[in-house]
Amino acid sequence: MYMKFYIDETTRKVLKKFPDKAVDVANSCDPNKINAKQRLVSRINSLQKNNTLQNPIPRISIVGGWYGNILIPLLDMYVNYEKIDFYEIDEEAIKIAKNHFLFDVNNINFKLQDATKIEFSGNRHLIINTSAEHMNPLNIKSGILAIQSNDYTEVNDHINCVYSEDELIKQYNFSKVWYSHTKKYDNKYNRFTVIGRI
């Protein structure tokens, strides 16, 4: 049995130009990661439609932006916002995001910076982190947080796993939770999603 596999032209060029990043770029397109981001953005869309979130959202900070090749197009399609601050500590990843995947998106400020070292604040500020297991908790004084983490401790880079939605809620001391969800992937791990106010 043969399965057809398609890859878009931009990704093909990135894989050719950055062969050392091929596995990493392919991993960013993992169906489980795409599914998790789709679920998150769908819920943000719903919260904006029912006026829980401002329309437009004045500022979105994406922490651990990676290549931005999945999350940014989803936000562009389903969420009304004014600008994005895109935080990433991998210099080559941010270069690929800026010059290849997101070169035509004008309202993004790319920041080569460790977001765990700064303080986030602002009641209308939406912070999105879909890879919380990879980093220490963020310092959020105030704002709206949409966060995903997991209990997949077998991965070496997962330094901050949690084991339930409740643990993630307590870790960030949410004052209000609008949405929390757990989804099991491949019978290997659970991914936890929480959206609410800090």
Coordinates of C-alpha atoms in Angstrom, one line a residue:
M1 CA 0.0 0.0 0.0
Y2 CA 1.3 3.5 -0.9
M3 CA 0.5 6.7 0.7
K4 CA 0.7 10.1 -1.0
F5 CA 2.6 12.7 0.9
Y6 CA 2.5 16.4 -0.1
I7 CA 4.7 19.2 1.2
D8 CA 4.2 22.8 0.2
E9 CA 6.8 24.8 -1.8
T10 CA 8.0 26.9 1.1
T11 CA 8.7 24.0 3.3
R12 CA 10.5 22.2 0.4
K13 CA 12.8 25.2 0.0
V14 CA 13.5 25.4 3.7
L15 CA 14.4 21.7 3.9
K16 CA 16.8 22.2 1.0
K17 CA 18.4 25.3 2.3
F18 CA 18.6 24.2 5.9
P19 CA 19.3 20.4 5.8
D20 CA 20.5 20.4 9.4
K21 CA 16.9 21.6 10.4
A22 CA 15.1 19.0 8.3
V23 CA 14.1 16.8 11.2
D24 CA 13.1 19.8 13.3
V25 CA 11.0 21.4 10.6
A26 CA 9.3 18.0 9.9
N27 CA 8.6 17.7 13.6
S28 CA 6.9 21.1 13.6
C29 CA 4.4 19.5 11.2
D30 CA 3.6 16.5 13.3
P31 CA -0.1 15.8 13.1
N32 CA -0.5 15.8 16.9
K33 CA 1.1 19.3 17.2
I34 CA -1.1 20.6 14.4
N35 CA -4.2 19.1 16.0
A36 CA -3.3 20.7 19.4
K37 CA -2.8 24.1 17.8
Q38 CA -6.0 23.9 15.9
R39 CA -7.9 23.1 19.1
L40 CA -6.3 26.0 20.9
V41 CA -7.0 28.6 18.1
S42 CA -10.5 27.3 17.7
R43 CA -11.2 27.9 21.4
I44 CA -9.6 31.4 21.2
N45 CA -11.9 32.1 18.2
S46 CA -14.9 31.0 20.3
L47 CA -13.9 33.2 23.2
Q48 CA -13.5 36.2 20.9
K49 CA -16.9 35.6 19.3
N50 CA -18.6 35.5 22.6
N51 CA -16.8 38.7 23.7
T52 CA -14.7 37.1 26.4
L53 CA -11.7 38.2 24.5
Q54 CA -11.4 41.7 22.9
N55 CA -12.0 42.1 19.2
P56 CA -9.4 42.8 17.9
I57 CA -6.9 41.6 20.5
P58 CA -4.4 44.5 20.7
R59 CA -1.3 42.3 21.3
I60 CA -0.5 38.6 21.2
S61 CA 2.8 37.3 22.5
I62 CA 3.8 33.9 21.2
V63 CA 6.4 32.2 23.4
G64 CA 8.5 29.5 21.9
G65 CA 7.4 30.5 18.5
W66 CA 9.7 27.9 16.7
Y67 CA 9.0 28.4 13.0
G68 CA 5.6 29.9 13.3
N69 CA 4.5 27.8 10.3
I70 CA 1.4 26.3 11.9
L71 CA 0.3 28.7 14.6
I72 CA 0.5 32.0 12.8
P73 CA -1.5 31.0 9.7
L74 CA -4.2 29.6 12.1
L75 CA -4.3 32.9 14.0
D76 CA -4.5 34.9 10.8
M77 CA -7.4 32.8 9.6
Y78 CA -9.5 32.6 12.8
V79 CA -8.5 35.4 15.2
N80 CA -8.7 39.1 14.9
Y81 CA -5.6 40.8 16.4
E82 CA -3.5 43.9 15.9
K83 CA 0.1 42.7 16.4
I84 CA 2.2 39.8 17.5
D85 CA 5.4 39.6 19.5
F86 CA 7.2 36.4 18.5
Y87 CA 9.7 35.1 21.1
E88 CA 12.2 32.4 20.2
I89 CA 15.6 31.5 21.6
D90 CA 16.8 29.5 18.5
E91 CA 18.4 32.1 16.2
E92 CA 18.3 29.9 13.1
A93 CA 14.6 29.0 13.8
I94 CA 13.6 32.7 14.0
K95 CA 15.6 33.4 10.8
I96 CA 13.7 30.7 9.0
A97 CA 10.3 31.9 10.4
K98 CA 11.0 35.6 9.5
N99 CA 12.5 35.0 6.0
H100 CA 10.6 32.0 4.8
F101 CA 7.4 31.0 6.5
L102 CA 6.3 34.4 7.7
F103 CA 8.1 36.8 5.4
D104 CA 4.8 38.4 4.2
V105 CA 3.3 39.0 7.6
N106 CA 3.8 42.6 8.5
N107 CA 2.5 42.9 12.0
I108 CA 5.0 40.6 13.8
N109 CA 7.9 41.7 16.0
F110 CA 10.5 38.9 16.0
K111 CA 12.3 38.8 19.3
L112 CA 15.4 36.6 19.7
Q113 CA 14.9 36.5 23.5
D114 CA 14.3 34.1 26.4
A115 CA 10.7 34.9 27.3
T116 CA 11.2 33.2 30.7
K117 CA 13.5 36.1 31.7
I118 CA 11.0 38.9 31.2
E119 CA 7.7 40.0 32.9
F120 CA 4.5 40.0 31.0
S121 CA 1.6 42.3 31.9
G122 CA -1.4 44.0 30.5
N123 CA -5.1 43.0 31.0
R124 CA -5.8 42.8 27.3
H125 CA -2.5 41.1 26.4
L126 CA -2.9 37.5 25.2
I127 CA 0.1 35.3 25.8
I128 CA 0.2 32.0 23.9
N129 CA 2.6 29.2 24.8
T130 CA 2.0 25.8 23.1
S131 CA 5.3 24.2 24.4
A132 CA 5.3 25.0 28.1
E133 CA 6.9 21.6 28.8
H134 CA 10.1 22.9 27.2
M135 CA 10.7 25.8 29.5
N136 CA 10.5 27.2 33.1
P137 CA 7.2 28.9 33.9
L138 CA 6.7 32.4 32.5
N139 CA 6.6 35.4 34.7
I140 CA 3.1 36.9 34.1
K141 CA 2.0 39.8 36.3
S142 CA -1.3 40.2 34.5
G143 CA -2.8 39.2 31.2
I144 CA -4.7 36.4 29.4
L145 CA -2.8 33.1 29.0
A146 CA -3.5 30.3 26.5
I147 CA -1.1 27.5 27.4
Q148 CA -0.4 23.9 26.5
S149 CA 1.8 21.4 28.3
N150 CA 2.0 17.6 28.5
D151 CA 3.1 14.7 30.7
Y152 CA 5.5 13.2 28.1
T153 CA 8.5 12.9 30.4
E154 CA 10.4 10.5 28.1
V155 CA 11.6 13.4 25.9
N156 CA 14.8 14.9 27.2
D157 CA 13.9 18.5 26.3
H158 CA 10.7 18.3 28.4
I159 CA 12.0 19.9 31.5
N160 CA 8.7 21.2 32.9
C161 CA 6.0 18.6 32.4
V162 CA 2.7 18.6 34.4
Y163 CA 0.3 15.7 35.0
S164 CA -3.1 17.4 34.9
E165 CA -5.0 20.5 33.9
D166 CA -5.3 21.3 37.6
E167 CA -1.5 21.2 38.0
L168 CA -1.1 23.6 35.0
I169 CA -3.7 25.9 36.5
K170 CA -2.0 26.0 39.9
Q171 CA 1.5 26.5 38.3
Y172 CA 0.3 29.7 36.7
N173 CA -2.1 30.8 39.5
F174 CA -5.0 31.5 37.1
S175 CA -7.6 33.9 38.7
K176 CA -10.2 32.8 36.1
V177 CA -10.3 29.8 33.8
W178 CA -12.5 30.0 30.7
Y179 CA -11.4 26.7 29.2
S180 CA -9.4 23.6 30.2
H181 CA -9.0 20.3 28.3
T182 CA -7.1 17.1 28.2
K183 CA -6.5 15.1 25.1
K184 CA -4.6 11.8 24.9
Y185 CA -2.3 11.3 21.9
D186 CA -1.1 7.9 20.6
N187 CA -1.7 6.3 24.0
K188 CA 1.7 7.8 24.9
Y189 CA 1.0 11.1 26.6
N190 CA -1.7 13.7 27.5
R191 CA -1.7 17.2 26.3
F192 CA -3.3 19.8 28.6
T193 CA -4.8 23.1 27.5
V194 CA -5.8 26.0 29.7
I195 CA -7.1 29.4 28.7
G196 CA -7.9 32.1 31.3
R197 CA -6.9 35.2 33.1
I198 CA -3.8 35.6 35.3

